[in-house]
């Protein structure tokens, strides 16, 4: 699905759980669920989720299901989703109990939570914010929001900025540390001629002047009118180190682990590194050392190599 | 595609196509109804509904996606949930959008305004390839403007207002078309406080700092940038229920049209061939995705039987967009 998806990573300090909220259709839970050896609990918080491509440990659809709500209350899909989310909020104990039970045996529990993608939940409806706040309080969680955007829809400067605004919009409401991810980067690679600026930009090696230059030289009626606004926004992004994107190609393990590594830094899981035994886990001592020395550019070169290899094997 | 394949053909000045975009609950469809009633008193209005999941529409529709694509059937045959089904329905419709343009071309001489209602799931339209296909196809054929509908009552909290306006930016930068923000429901709460916030970033800054502290400093810096945005933004306050602000709305449309003629037309005419090729490629991509989905459904053989799915596949290939037989001047 090409819907923008919002993920939140929830981390609990000291024997508490880390969670990554993930939206339906997104491959991350499938990947992490299957291949990551880190002990984790997968939770589906989307009452309107389609078929789940992964096995989850806790499924909120057992509590409330959007299709049922639609039928019983004769609401449309949006109304039903909002109703379902508010229902979950009111009955949050259901979820809290189950999370406690599921994470009881883990030394360093880690939660992945799949969240609904409806933008209304992250702009003017406060139900998601209330849910995250209540869960944080009850379970002592540290949360990180992971926001996934389909990179094939961001291939020119204007659309890229559009994605930036989207992320900013959600950041304002959720009030959580935020990681932005451009997914399906391998599909963008297939069409590099269409890109108006280099892939480095996507890797977060953000060059402010390049973005501005691209915007200003794009021959479009908007460029003149919004020249000043573009400049101010670009400055804002740079000053605050806001919105840098992590590229993600779900078929590339290194890529996915790198994103996970970023999450771990943002939510503090790296503090638990000595408790982690698996050396392939991004948080383990070994990898932290490696990560410290690699910069985005290097990562991108290595990724490109692996991508080429995969292409040849096809 | 009829007229727009040749670069010599100009973009006509009429009809004006207005894309109504807004979040669920913003009052988009109600506003659309109100505008249909208002405008048809002195203009010839045509309506298109792109929301496959809407139950009842108060206004008469000329082209309705629900006539061509059955959203419940899509849910069943593909084993999708409500969101997936809406997305897929729109994708299917978008692959046949040139038929819509053909119908519009035939009617164009006798039309002044075309109002298009988009799905309530705003992201289905904005963050999908099909939304892009539809927008781009319209923009090179007729003066197209975007009307972003906002629920004023929900903007009372400054953070929510900022969030909403950032979302508006996102849509503006995505569609790259003349833009009107309609603050709806002014019968419930006047939008004067919003006008104040937009004109004076310090007032907004104060309101923000009284709110939450986490995003306070970020919001303040952002409000400075946003003030620049508001300076170039066309906004009106309306009430779909009472009809208030109708005149302002019409004026804004006029201005947006002029903007389109003066700034956008030269650019779009040049880009037309390019955009047309991209659109075709996108449509092919969509058809392939659909076929893959169909194959997958067959393979897993979930809820539909093979024959049903074959029929569905055929129906899609032959999908034809119909026009309902509403008389243009026959509106309440």
Short mmCIF file of N, CA, C and O in Angstrom, two decimals, chain A residues 21 41 69 72 103 130 139 169 172 176 181 205 226 235 261 276 278:
data_model
loop_
_atom_site.label_atom_id
_atom_site.label_comp_id
_atom_site.label_asym_id
_atom_site.label_seq_id
_atom_site.Cartn_x
_atom_site.Cartn_y
_atom_site.Cartn_z
N UNK A 21 5.81 1.12 16.54
CA UNK A 21 4.48 1.08 16.00
C UNK A 21 4.59 1.00 14.50
O UNK A 21 5.37 1.71 13.89
N UNK A 41 7.92 -8.40 20.99
CA UNK A 41 6.49 -8.65 21.00
C UNK A 41 5.85 -7.81 19.90
O UNK A 41 6.07 -6.60 19.83
N UNK A 69 -17.83 -2.65 13.50
CA UNK A 69 -18.36 -1.34 13.89
C UNK A 69 -19.15 -0.74 12.74
O UNK A 69 -20.24 -0.18 12.93
N UNK A 72 -22.49 -2.68 12.58
CA UNK A 72 -23.42 -2.50 13.70
C UNK A 72 -23.89 -1.08 13.88
O UNK A 72 -25.04 -0.83 14.23
N UNK A 103 5.30 -9.45 27.98
CA UNK A 103 6.70 -9.06 28.15
C UNK A 103 7.29 -9.50 29.47
O UNK A 103 8.43 -9.22 29.78
N UNK A 130 -3.39 10.56 23.11
CA UNK A 130 -3.84 10.12 24.44
C UNK A 130 -3.44 8.68 24.70
O UNK A 130 -2.99 8.33 25.79
N UNK A 139 3.12 1.89 31.47
CA UNK A 139 4.15 0.88 31.27
C UNK A 139 5.55 1.46 31.29
O UNK A 139 6.51 0.76 31.01
N UNK A 169 3.87 17.82 10.33
CA UNK A 169 2.50 17.87 10.81
C UNK A 169 2.25 16.82 11.88
O UNK A 169 1.66 17.11 12.92
N UNK A 172 4.22 17.49 15.23
CA UNK A 172 3.64 18.52 16.09
C UNK A 172 2.60 17.92 17.03
O UNK A 172 2.50 18.30 18.18
N UNK A 176 6.61 13.28 20.00
CA UNK A 176 7.52 12.19 20.30
C UNK A 176 8.79 12.34 19.48
O UNK A 176 8.76 12.96 18.43
N UNK A 181 11.33 7.85 7.53
CA UNK A 181 11.91 6.83 6.65
C UNK A 181 11.31 6.93 5.26
O UNK A 181 10.09 7.01 5.11
N UNK A 205 21.88 12.93 3.78
CA UNK A 205 23.04 13.81 3.70
C UNK A 205 22.49 15.11 3.13
O UNK A 205 22.67 15.42 1.97
N UNK A 226 6.41 31.21 -4.07
CA UNK A 226 6.76 30.70 -2.75
C UNK A 226 8.26 30.70 -2.49
O UNK A 226 8.74 29.99 -1.63
N UNK A 235 15.61 26.66 5.77
CA UNK A 235 16.43 27.10 6.90
C UNK A 235 16.00 26.42 8.19
O UNK A 235 16.80 25.95 8.98
N UNK A 261 18.55 0.67 14.10
CA UNK A 261 19.60 1.29 14.90
C UNK A 261 19.27 2.73 15.24
O UNK A 261 19.46 3.20 16.37
N UNK A 276 22.49 -7.08 25.59
CA UNK A 276 22.15 -7.77 24.36
C UNK A 276 23.27 -8.71 23.96
O UNK A 276 24.42 -8.31 23.82
N UNK A 278 23.21 -11.00 21.18
CA UNK A 278 23.33 -11.28 19.76
C UNK A 278 24.21 -10.22 19.08
O UNK A 278 23.84 -9.05 19.03
#
